[in-house]
XYZ file of C-alpha atoms in Angstrom:
116
model
C 4.548 59.890 -36.632
C 3.748 56.770 -34.606
C 1.137 54.350 -35.986
C 0.319 50.710 -35.611
C -1.718 48.751 -38.100
C -3.332 45.742 -36.382
C -6.249 43.299 -36.513
C -8.501 43.546 -33.519
C -9.657 39.877 -33.548
C -5.988 38.653 -33.733
C -4.807 37.376 -30.312
C -1.147 37.851 -31.388
C -1.851 41.524 -32.206
C -3.565 41.921 -28.914
C -0.669 40.427 -27.090
C 1.842 42.584 -28.829
C -0.197 45.766 -28.304
C -0.136 45.023 -24.660
C 3.524 44.494 -24.796
C 4.113 47.798 -26.541
C 2.287 49.842 -23.940
C 2.154 52.632 -23.078
C 0.862 53.794 -26.436
C 0.466 57.460 -25.796
C 0.795 59.423 -29.007
C 0.375 56.301 -31.115
C -2.453 56.132 -33.674
C -4.038 52.555 -33.917
C -5.645 51.555 -37.090
C -7.744 48.371 -37.010
C -7.335 47.103 -40.609
C -10.609 45.187 -40.838
C -12.897 48.028 -39.821
C -10.627 50.774 -41.263
C -8.898 49.176 -44.302
C -5.452 50.400 -45.380
C -5.423 52.787 -48.361
C -3.155 52.425 -51.365
C -1.213 55.453 -50.172
C -0.618 53.901 -46.733
C 0.442 50.586 -48.366
C 2.924 52.521 -50.711
C 4.332 54.311 -47.627
C 4.800 50.972 -45.806
C 6.440 49.372 -48.925
C 8.724 52.248 -49.328
C 9.972 51.965 -45.789
C 10.217 48.229 -45.804
C 11.705 47.830 -49.288
C 8.959 45.828 -50.938
C 5.357 44.714 -50.956
C 6.476 41.158 -50.495
C 8.022 42.064 -47.121
C 4.537 43.160 -45.946
C 2.814 39.937 -47.248
C 1.654 37.135 -44.957
C 2.090 33.782 -46.380
C 0.338 32.387 -43.178
C -3.102 33.838 -44.220
C -5.590 31.004 -44.824
C -6.557 32.514 -48.151
C -2.916 32.084 -49.386
C -3.366 28.380 -49.773
C -7.158 28.474 -50.464
C -6.512 30.655 -53.523
C -3.623 28.396 -54.612
C -1.200 31.316 -54.359
C 1.496 29.058 -52.910
C 1.763 27.439 -56.306
C 2.263 30.606 -58.220
C 5.100 33.078 -58.790
C 3.819 36.404 -57.478
C 5.166 39.865 -58.566
C 5.327 42.979 -56.462
C 2.053 44.202 -58.115
C 0.400 40.885 -57.142
C 1.533 41.287 -53.482
C 0.281 44.931 -53.451
C -3.069 44.082 -54.969
C -3.665 40.996 -52.643
C -2.888 43.089 -49.508
C -5.337 45.748 -50.698
C -7.975 43.104 -51.707
C -8.012 41.410 -48.265
C -6.683 42.605 -44.834
C -5.509 39.077 -43.858
C -2.637 39.313 -46.385
C -0.893 42.046 -44.391
C 1.780 40.712 -42.103
C 0.724 42.036 -38.693
C 1.247 44.075 -36.791
C 2.931 46.952 -38.753
C 4.441 49.548 -36.512
C 5.609 52.885 -37.929
C 7.821 55.061 -35.760
C 9.264 58.328 -37.217
C 10.393 56.914 -40.592
C 11.101 53.412 -39.248
C 9.054 50.371 -39.886
C 8.606 47.110 -37.952
C 6.716 44.299 -39.647
C 5.418 41.094 -38.140
C 5.399 39.382 -34.766
C 8.894 37.928 -34.268
C 10.349 38.576 -30.762
C 13.183 40.592 -32.283
C 10.877 42.810 -34.317
C 8.556 43.420 -31.367
C 11.503 44.262 -29.148
C 12.965 46.683 -31.736
C 9.493 48.359 -32.157
C 9.179 48.633 -28.344
C 12.543 50.409 -28.119
C 11.688 52.777 -31.000
C 8.364 53.680 -29.252
C 9.920 54.386 -25.942
């Protein structure tokens, strides 16, 4: 299975999707219009090792909600990601049992190699 979770309004996601082309046989899920399900998030966490590894501390809501001052548990990370799409570190690329989370050059390059 090849799937990419992304945010359509995110310029970084758009750039990375262009970089990962061709995307033949890849399912794209725009997480604002088609929110991730608890089952999808559980699958991602299983592949990545934790919900924390999928959590974006760059989300504006992270500071607005004062979360930077709190000690968060795995359950907190899971619930926050399900509550609001901006808490998912993007993009998330799934390729045949492998997961690539985020937008670092190294991660994007590894995802590109796995897709091709």
